[in-house]
Amino acid sequence: MEEAAHPYVPRDLKLPGYVPISMSMSFILAVYLGASLLVVSLVWLLLGRKKAKVEKLLMCWWAFTGLTHIILEGYFVFTPEFFKDNTSCYLAEVWKEYSKGDSRYAGRDSAVVSIEGITAVIVGPACLLAIYAIAKEKSYSYVLQLAISLGQLYGCLVYFITAILEGDNFATNSFYYYSYYIGANGWWILIPLLISFRCWKKICAAVANNIVETKTKTKTKKKNR
């Protein structure tokens, strides 16, 4: 029996046992956006009731990105032959569809697998910890958010740079290149940059206040002697 031809680039990419996508792009995106909206709404209503608007938005972002890392990217990492799935598993369909924008996922590129593995196992849980840190006003909140954001930025840089070094020719066409490869990943550059800037300012302000308080206490002690 002849194997089904895959839609990915390069055309000579070997995917033995490939099973064509059974779900439409609109359905895949609708489910993902609907689930994301549900998560964000629950976090906003249940966890952010007594928080400032910025903090509520941050908690929603960490919930969205954390679950995306753990569930979606975790599935990719631990299911190397998702392209063979014939059960219409939603997560397999997501990666079959996304591979139209970057076939390195279907081809199990070592750089992509490494990045996604670290992201799913370390960054994902750290994002959920950030929600707790913000909700409970933990002292490590800004440091943690800065560390996660820098990790996401580093992962995106490696992701794009390795693609460029390998020829940057992994998208089926320009639509998938700009909507999936550029558009979908662009948010993980823009938002972590904004969070990093905010956390840097908060940390610097806290350190500066601590220095001023220390100097004030030192002067007070000297005067009292």
XYZ file of C-alpha atoms in Angstrom:
225
model
C 0.000 0.000 0.000
C 1.406 3.383 -1.062
C 2.118 5.816 1.773
C 0.277 9.134 1.869
C 2.335 12.088 0.661
C 3.005 14.689 3.324
C 2.572 18.451 2.709
C 5.852 19.537 4.299
C 9.018 21.151 2.992
C 11.514 19.891 2.009
C 9.507 17.525 -0.134
C 12.055 14.753 0.296
C 11.606 14.748 4.089
C 11.198 11.123 5.126
C 8.132 10.483 7.293
C 7.387 6.756 7.049
C 3.865 5.932 8.114
C 2.611 9.513 7.790
C -1.150 9.860 8.319
C -2.781 12.976 6.804
C -4.398 15.605 9.020
C -8.028 14.829 9.771
C -8.999 18.136 11.406
C -9.363 21.488 9.668
C -7.141 24.433 10.530
C -10.165 26.457 11.676
C -11.263 23.691 14.072
C -7.761 23.275 15.530
C -7.408 27.023 16.107
C -10.943 27.347 17.503
C -10.316 24.649 20.115
C -6.949 26.134 21.103
C -8.287 29.690 21.353
C -11.416 28.527 23.181
C -9.440 26.531 25.741
C -7.008 29.432 26.200
C -9.876 31.877 26.729
C -11.402 29.562 29.326
C -8.110 29.311 31.253
C -7.519 33.060 31.125
C -11.089 33.796 32.249
C -10.846 31.418 35.203
C -7.530 32.909 36.341
C -8.867 36.456 35.949
C -12.057 35.749 37.898
C -10.835 33.325 40.567
C -7.222 34.262 41.284
C -7.049 37.922 40.371
C -10.011 39.330 42.263
C -7.937 41.414 44.668
C -5.056 42.169 42.327
C -4.192 45.206 40.219
C -4.984 44.969 36.514
C -1.346 44.497 35.487
C -0.883 41.651 37.955
C -4.072 39.967 36.735
C -2.872 40.207 33.150
C 0.473 38.711 34.153
C -1.209 35.824 35.954
C -3.326 35.152 32.865
C -0.233 35.184 30.657
C 1.666 32.795 32.908
C -1.290 30.425 33.016
C -1.701 30.505 29.232
C 1.973 30.112 28.386
C 2.644 27.614 31.174
C -0.111 25.230 30.103
C 0.876 25.666 26.452
C 4.439 24.654 27.318
C 3.428 21.692 29.460
C 0.549 20.267 27.423
C 1.213 21.132 23.787
C 4.990 21.197 23.775
C 5.190 18.369 26.272
C 3.135 16.185 23.942
C 5.473 16.990 21.054
C 8.580 16.138 23.071
C 7.311 12.811 24.359
C 5.465 11.721 21.204
C 8.151 11.528 18.520
C 5.917 9.837 15.927
C 2.862 12.083 16.211
C 2.716 12.250 12.415
C 1.696 8.558 12.395
C -1.332 9.101 14.629
C -4.541 7.806 13.043
C -6.871 8.333 16.006
C -7.547 12.044 15.345
C -5.870 12.925 18.643
C -6.170 16.699 18.942
C -2.589 17.245 20.131
C -1.189 15.190 17.256
C -3.315 17.181 14.825
C -1.957 20.437 16.250
C 1.613 19.415 15.469
C 0.763 18.029 12.047
C -0.773 21.402 11.262
C 1.991 23.502 12.822
C 4.634 21.515 10.929
C 3.352 23.219 7.785
C 5.018 26.333 9.155
C 8.129 24.537 10.423
C 8.724 20.979 9.226
C 11.557 20.569 11.725
C 8.858 19.453 14.167
C 7.698 16.575 11.989
C 11.332 15.757 11.176
C 12.360 15.774 14.871
C 15.160 18.301 14.438
C 17.532 17.912 17.411
C 17.685 21.648 18.161
C 13.894 21.977 18.200
C 13.429 18.880 20.358
C 16.030 20.187 22.839
C 14.449 23.627 23.087
C 10.948 22.248 23.460
C 12.082 19.642 25.993
C 13.604 22.262 28.289
C 10.597 24.509 27.810
C 8.053 21.793 28.608
C 9.861 20.303 31.617
C 11.382 23.402 33.249
C 9.854 26.616 31.897
C 6.254 25.346 31.912
C 6.114 24.456 35.625
C 8.039 27.654 36.436
C 5.266 29.656 34.746
C 2.681 28.072 37.046
C 4.914 28.858 40.017
C 4.929 32.489 38.851
C 1.135 32.576 39.200
C 1.454 31.444 42.810
C 4.250 33.950 43.458
C 2.154 36.849 42.167
C -1.001 35.709 43.985
C 0.837 35.349 47.307
C 3.134 38.357 46.758
C 6.268 36.280 47.239
C 9.622 38.069 47.470
C 11.012 36.045 44.551
C 8.159 36.946 42.192
C 10.020 39.465 40.016
C 13.234 37.454 39.933
C 11.303 34.361 38.866
C 9.368 36.205 36.165
C 12.572 37.757 34.847
C 14.313 34.374 34.748
C 11.417 32.734 32.892
C 11.123 35.580 30.397
C 14.841 35.524 29.651
C 14.609 31.754 29.205
C 11.752 32.175 26.720
C 13.672 34.857 24.824
C 16.772 32.657 24.702
C 14.706 29.727 23.431
C 13.178 31.863 20.673
C 16.591 33.172 19.624
C 17.992 29.654 19.355
C 14.837 28.549 17.525
C 15.099 31.252 14.864
C 18.891 31.312 14.564
C 19.185 27.552 14.033
C 16.503 27.780 11.319
C 18.457 30.540 9.558
C 21.707 28.582 9.773
C 19.961 25.567 8.235
C 18.557 27.557 5.301
C 15.251 28.835 6.737
C 13.258 26.760 4.269
C 10.875 24.707 6.380
C 7.461 26.241 5.630
C 5.002 24.855 3.097
C 4.320 28.369 1.766
C 4.504 32.027 2.772
C 1.122 31.926 4.537
C 2.273 29.272 6.985
C 5.681 30.900 7.306
C 4.301 34.230 8.467
C 1.238 33.019 10.376
C 2.747 30.012 12.183
C 6.523 30.370 12.193
C 6.669 34.163 12.652
C 3.247 35.154 13.986
C 2.668 32.387 16.520
C 6.170 32.666 17.966
C 6.350 36.451 17.897
C 4.261 36.729 21.057
C 6.958 34.811 22.959
C 9.396 37.563 22.046
C 7.247 40.648 22.546
C 5.598 39.740 25.860
C 8.725 38.334 27.588
C 10.590 41.498 26.535
C 7.948 43.692 28.192
C 7.882 41.529 31.334
C 11.688 41.502 31.537
C 11.794 45.307 31.336
C 9.133 45.643 34.055
C 10.812 43.129 36.375
C 14.210 44.757 35.856
C 12.778 48.129 36.908
C 11.054 46.614 39.955
C 14.181 44.754 41.076
C 16.411 47.813 40.600
C 13.966 49.986 42.538
C 13.841 47.486 45.401
C 17.640 47.269 45.563
C 17.957 51.061 45.457
C 15.437 51.436 48.302
C 17.305 48.815 50.325
C 20.581 50.700 49.829
C 18.982 53.976 50.943
C 17.458 52.319 54.024
C 20.798 50.728 54.911
C 22.607 54.070 54.633
C 19.925 55.786 56.697
C 20.180 53.161 59.441
C 23.980 53.425 59.424
C 23.846 57.218 59.806
C 21.273 56.958 62.598
C 23.472 54.501 64.527
C 26.480 56.786 64.194
C 24.527 59.761 65.502
C 23.288 57.789 68.497
C 26.821 56.831 69.556
